Coordinates of C-alpha atoms in Angstrom, one line a residue:
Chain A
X1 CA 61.7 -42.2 -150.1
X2 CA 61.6 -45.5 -148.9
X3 CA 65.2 -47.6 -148.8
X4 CA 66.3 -51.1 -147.1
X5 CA 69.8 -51.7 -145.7
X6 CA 71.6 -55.4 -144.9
X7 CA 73.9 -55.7 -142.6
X8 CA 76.5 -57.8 -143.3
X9 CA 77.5 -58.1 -146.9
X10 CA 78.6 -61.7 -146.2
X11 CA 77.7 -64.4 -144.1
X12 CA 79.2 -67.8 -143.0
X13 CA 77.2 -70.8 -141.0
X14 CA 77.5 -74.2 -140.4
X15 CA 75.2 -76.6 -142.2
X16 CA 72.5 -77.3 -139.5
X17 CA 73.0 -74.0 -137.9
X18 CA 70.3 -70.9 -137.7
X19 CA 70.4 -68.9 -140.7
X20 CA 69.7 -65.1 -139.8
X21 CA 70.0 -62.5 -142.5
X22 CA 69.4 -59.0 -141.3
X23 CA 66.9 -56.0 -143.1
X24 CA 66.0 -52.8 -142.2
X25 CA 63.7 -50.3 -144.0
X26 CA 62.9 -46.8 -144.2
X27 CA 60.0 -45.8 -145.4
X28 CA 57.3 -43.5 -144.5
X29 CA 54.0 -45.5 -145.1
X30 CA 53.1 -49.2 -144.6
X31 CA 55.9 -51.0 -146.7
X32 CA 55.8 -53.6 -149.1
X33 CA 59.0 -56.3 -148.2
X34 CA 60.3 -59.2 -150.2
X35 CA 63.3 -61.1 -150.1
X36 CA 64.6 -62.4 -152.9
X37 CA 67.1 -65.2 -153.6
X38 CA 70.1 -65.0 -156.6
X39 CA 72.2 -68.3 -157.7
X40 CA 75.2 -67.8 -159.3
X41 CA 74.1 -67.0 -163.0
X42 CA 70.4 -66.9 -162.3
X43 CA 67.0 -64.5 -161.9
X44 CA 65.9 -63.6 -158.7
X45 CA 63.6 -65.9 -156.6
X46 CA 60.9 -64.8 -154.6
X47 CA 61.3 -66.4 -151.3
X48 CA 58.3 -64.2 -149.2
X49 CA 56.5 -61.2 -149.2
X50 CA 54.9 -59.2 -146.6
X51 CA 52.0 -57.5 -147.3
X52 CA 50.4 -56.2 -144.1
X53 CA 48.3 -58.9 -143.6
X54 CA 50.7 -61.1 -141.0
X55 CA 53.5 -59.8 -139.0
X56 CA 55.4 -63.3 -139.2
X57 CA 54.8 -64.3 -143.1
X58 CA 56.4 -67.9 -144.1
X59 CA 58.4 -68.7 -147.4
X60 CA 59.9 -71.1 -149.7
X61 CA 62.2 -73.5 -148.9
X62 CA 62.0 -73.4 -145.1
X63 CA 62.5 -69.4 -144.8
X64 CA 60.6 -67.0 -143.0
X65 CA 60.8 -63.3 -142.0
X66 CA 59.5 -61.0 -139.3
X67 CA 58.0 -57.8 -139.5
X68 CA 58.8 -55.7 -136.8
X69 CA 57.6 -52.4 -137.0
X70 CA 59.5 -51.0 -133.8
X71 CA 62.9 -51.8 -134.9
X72 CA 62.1 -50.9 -138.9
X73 CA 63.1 -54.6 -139.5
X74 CA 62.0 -57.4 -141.6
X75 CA 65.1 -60.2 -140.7
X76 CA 65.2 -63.6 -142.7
X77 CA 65.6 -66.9 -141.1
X78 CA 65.6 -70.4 -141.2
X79 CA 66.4 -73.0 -138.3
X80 CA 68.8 -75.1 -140.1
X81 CA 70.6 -74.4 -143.0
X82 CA 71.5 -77.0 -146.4
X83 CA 74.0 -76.3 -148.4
X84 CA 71.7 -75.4 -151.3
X85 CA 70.9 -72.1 -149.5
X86 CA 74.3 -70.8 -150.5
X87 CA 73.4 -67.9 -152.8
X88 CA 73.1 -64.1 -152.6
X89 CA 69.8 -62.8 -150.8
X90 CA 68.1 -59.3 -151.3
X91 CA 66.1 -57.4 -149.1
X92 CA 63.7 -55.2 -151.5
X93 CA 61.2 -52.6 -150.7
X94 CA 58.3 -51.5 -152.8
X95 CA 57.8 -48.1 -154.0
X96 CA 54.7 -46.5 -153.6
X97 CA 51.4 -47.6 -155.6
X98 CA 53.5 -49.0 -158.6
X99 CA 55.7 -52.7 -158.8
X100 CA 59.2 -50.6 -158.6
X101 CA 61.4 -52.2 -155.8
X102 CA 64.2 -50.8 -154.2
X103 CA 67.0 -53.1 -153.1
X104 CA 69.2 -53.3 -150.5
X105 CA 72.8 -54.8 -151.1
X106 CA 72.4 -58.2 -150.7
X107 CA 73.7 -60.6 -148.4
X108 CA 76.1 -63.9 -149.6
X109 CA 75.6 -66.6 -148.1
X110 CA 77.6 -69.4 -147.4
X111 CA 77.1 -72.8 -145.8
X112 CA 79.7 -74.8 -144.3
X113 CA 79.8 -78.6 -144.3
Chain B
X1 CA 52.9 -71.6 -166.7
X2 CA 55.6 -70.0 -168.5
X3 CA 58.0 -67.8 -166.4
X4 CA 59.9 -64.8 -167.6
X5 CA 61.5 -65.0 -170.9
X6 CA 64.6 -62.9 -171.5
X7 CA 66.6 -62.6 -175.2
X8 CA 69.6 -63.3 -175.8
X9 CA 70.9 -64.9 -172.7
X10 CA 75.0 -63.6 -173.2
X11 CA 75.8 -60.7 -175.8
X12 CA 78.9 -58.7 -176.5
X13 CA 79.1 -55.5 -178.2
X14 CA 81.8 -53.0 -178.8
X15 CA 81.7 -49.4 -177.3
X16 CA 79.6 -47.2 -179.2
X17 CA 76.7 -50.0 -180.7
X18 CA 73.5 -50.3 -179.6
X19 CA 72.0 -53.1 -178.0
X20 CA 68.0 -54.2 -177.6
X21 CA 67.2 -56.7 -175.0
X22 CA 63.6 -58.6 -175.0
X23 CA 61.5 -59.6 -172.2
X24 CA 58.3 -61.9 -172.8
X25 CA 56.5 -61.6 -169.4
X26 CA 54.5 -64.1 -168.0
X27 CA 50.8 -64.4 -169.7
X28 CA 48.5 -62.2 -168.3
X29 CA 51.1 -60.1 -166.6
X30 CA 51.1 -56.2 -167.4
X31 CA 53.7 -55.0 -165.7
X32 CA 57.4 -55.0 -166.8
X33 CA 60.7 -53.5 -164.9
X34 CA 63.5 -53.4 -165.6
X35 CA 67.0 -53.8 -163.7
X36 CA 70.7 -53.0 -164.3
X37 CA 72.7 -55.9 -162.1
X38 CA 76.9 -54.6 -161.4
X39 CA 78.9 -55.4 -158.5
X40 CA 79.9 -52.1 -158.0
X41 CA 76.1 -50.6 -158.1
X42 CA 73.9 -53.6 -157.2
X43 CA 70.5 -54.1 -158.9
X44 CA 69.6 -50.3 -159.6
X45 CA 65.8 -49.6 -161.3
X46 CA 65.6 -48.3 -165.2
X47 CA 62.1 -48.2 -165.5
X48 CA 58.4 -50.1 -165.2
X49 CA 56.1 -50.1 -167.8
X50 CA 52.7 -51.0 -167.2
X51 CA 49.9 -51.4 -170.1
X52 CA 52.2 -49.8 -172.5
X53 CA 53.0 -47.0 -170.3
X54 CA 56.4 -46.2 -169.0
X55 CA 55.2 -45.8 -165.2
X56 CA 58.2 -45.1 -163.6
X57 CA 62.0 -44.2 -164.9
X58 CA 65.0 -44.4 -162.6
X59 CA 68.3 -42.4 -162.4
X60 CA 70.0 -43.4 -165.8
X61 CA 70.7 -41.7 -169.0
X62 CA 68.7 -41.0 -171.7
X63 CA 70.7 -43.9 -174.1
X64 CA 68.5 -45.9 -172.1
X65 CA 65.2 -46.2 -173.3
X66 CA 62.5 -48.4 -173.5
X67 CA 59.0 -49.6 -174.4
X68 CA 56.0 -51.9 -174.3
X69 CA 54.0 -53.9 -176.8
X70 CA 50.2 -54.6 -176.5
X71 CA 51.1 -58.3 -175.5
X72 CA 52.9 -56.5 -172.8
X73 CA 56.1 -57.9 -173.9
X74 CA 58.9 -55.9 -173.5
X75 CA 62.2 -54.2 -175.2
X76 CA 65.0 -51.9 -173.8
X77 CA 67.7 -50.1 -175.5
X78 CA 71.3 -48.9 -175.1
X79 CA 72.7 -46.6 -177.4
X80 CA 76.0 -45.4 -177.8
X81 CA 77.6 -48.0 -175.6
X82 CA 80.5 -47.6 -172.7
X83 CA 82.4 -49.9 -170.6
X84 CA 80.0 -49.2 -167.9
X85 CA 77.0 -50.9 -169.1
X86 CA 78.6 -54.4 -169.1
X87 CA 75.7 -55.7 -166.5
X88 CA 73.2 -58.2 -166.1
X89 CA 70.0 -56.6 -167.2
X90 CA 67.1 -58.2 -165.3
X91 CA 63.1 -58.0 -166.2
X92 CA 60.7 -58.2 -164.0
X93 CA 57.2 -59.3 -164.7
X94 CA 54.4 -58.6 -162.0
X95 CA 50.6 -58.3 -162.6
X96 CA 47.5 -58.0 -163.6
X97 CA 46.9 -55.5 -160.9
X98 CA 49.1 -52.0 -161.2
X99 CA 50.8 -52.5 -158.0
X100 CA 52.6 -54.1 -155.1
X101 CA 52.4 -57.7 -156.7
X102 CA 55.5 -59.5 -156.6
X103 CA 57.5 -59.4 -159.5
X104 CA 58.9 -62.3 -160.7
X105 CA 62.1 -62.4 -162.8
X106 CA 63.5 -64.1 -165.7
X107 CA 67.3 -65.3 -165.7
X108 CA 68.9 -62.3 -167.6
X109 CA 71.2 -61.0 -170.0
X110 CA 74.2 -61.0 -169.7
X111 CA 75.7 -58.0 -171.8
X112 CA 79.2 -57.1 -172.1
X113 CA 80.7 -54.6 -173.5
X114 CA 84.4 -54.5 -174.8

């Protein structure tokens, strides 16, 4: 059964500073991996998805994530963070041939002037 | 293009009502999940219907059930309701293919039970 994992249930940066937010996934065939992002009060946002098709895939708002298939990882980023990228982010994995997704715990994030 | 609709936003029953919660998906979507939102659990799966079919069911009790209309919009019920289901309950809408699409998601309800 496939599953994700985030390490680090919080995380602090400066404004400006390199936002990494970490993913790992089990599963036993090619995966399907999104993040998501969650305001306070809010939906989910898709920020990227990877699909197979590019190892490095590029999402809103500056973000993007690689796909590393050696270390089971799919790790967010983006070079300088803005204090509207405080919010909670979710790692998700796709089950099988259907639109179920799995989530990992999520990550808070929060951006220091 | 209209995004995910979800009715009523906030709600607040008393143990031991039922509650219905409505999802309008976006047009021409066919898929709808659904999601239980608590701090203690996370965002755990109830179930996916796709084309009126309830695809996929996750680990909760039968009080929660579900279904699909032909317009794909969607309704899920809690019966018999405990202090436990207080949650945001999230919809999901992805489509028109059956699967791996991402699923985009409307803002919620809020339910709270007291």
């Amino acid at each position: 059964a496939q599953s994700v994992t985030q390490l680090g249930s919080h995380v602090s940066v400066s404004e400006g500073a390199l936002v990494l937010l970490r993913c790992n996934y089990s599963s036993s065939v090619p995966p399907y991996l999104f993040w998501y992002v969650q305001y306070p009060n809010q939906g989910l946002q898709l920020l990227l998805k990877y699909t197979s098709a590019a190892t490095l895939v590029k999402g809103i708002n500056g973000f993007e994530a690689e796909f590393k298939k050696s270390e089971t990882s799919f790790h967010l980023t983006k070079p300088s963070a803005h204090m509207s990228d405080a919010a909670e982010y979710f790692c998700a994995v796709s089950e099988g041939a259907t639109n179920k997704l799995i989530f990992g715990t999520g990550t808070l994030l929060a951006v220091q002037p | 293009k209209a995004g995910v609709t979800q009715t009523p936003r906030y709600l607040i029953k008393t143990r031991g009502q039922q509650v219905t919660l409505s999802c309008s998906p976006i047009s021409g979507h066919r898929s709808v999940s659904w999601y239980q939102q608590t701090p203690g659990q996370g965002l755990q799966f109830l179930f996916e219907y796709f084309s009126e079919t309830q695809r996929n069911k996750g680990n909760f009790p039968g009080r929660f059930s579900g279904r699909q209309f032909s317009n794909s919009r969607s309704e899920m019920n809690v019966s018999t309701l405990e202090l436990g289901d207080s949650a945001l309950y999230l919809c999901a809408s992805s489509g028109p293919t059956s699967m791996n699409t991402e699923a985009f998601f409307g803002q919620g309800t809020r339910l709270t039970v007291v």
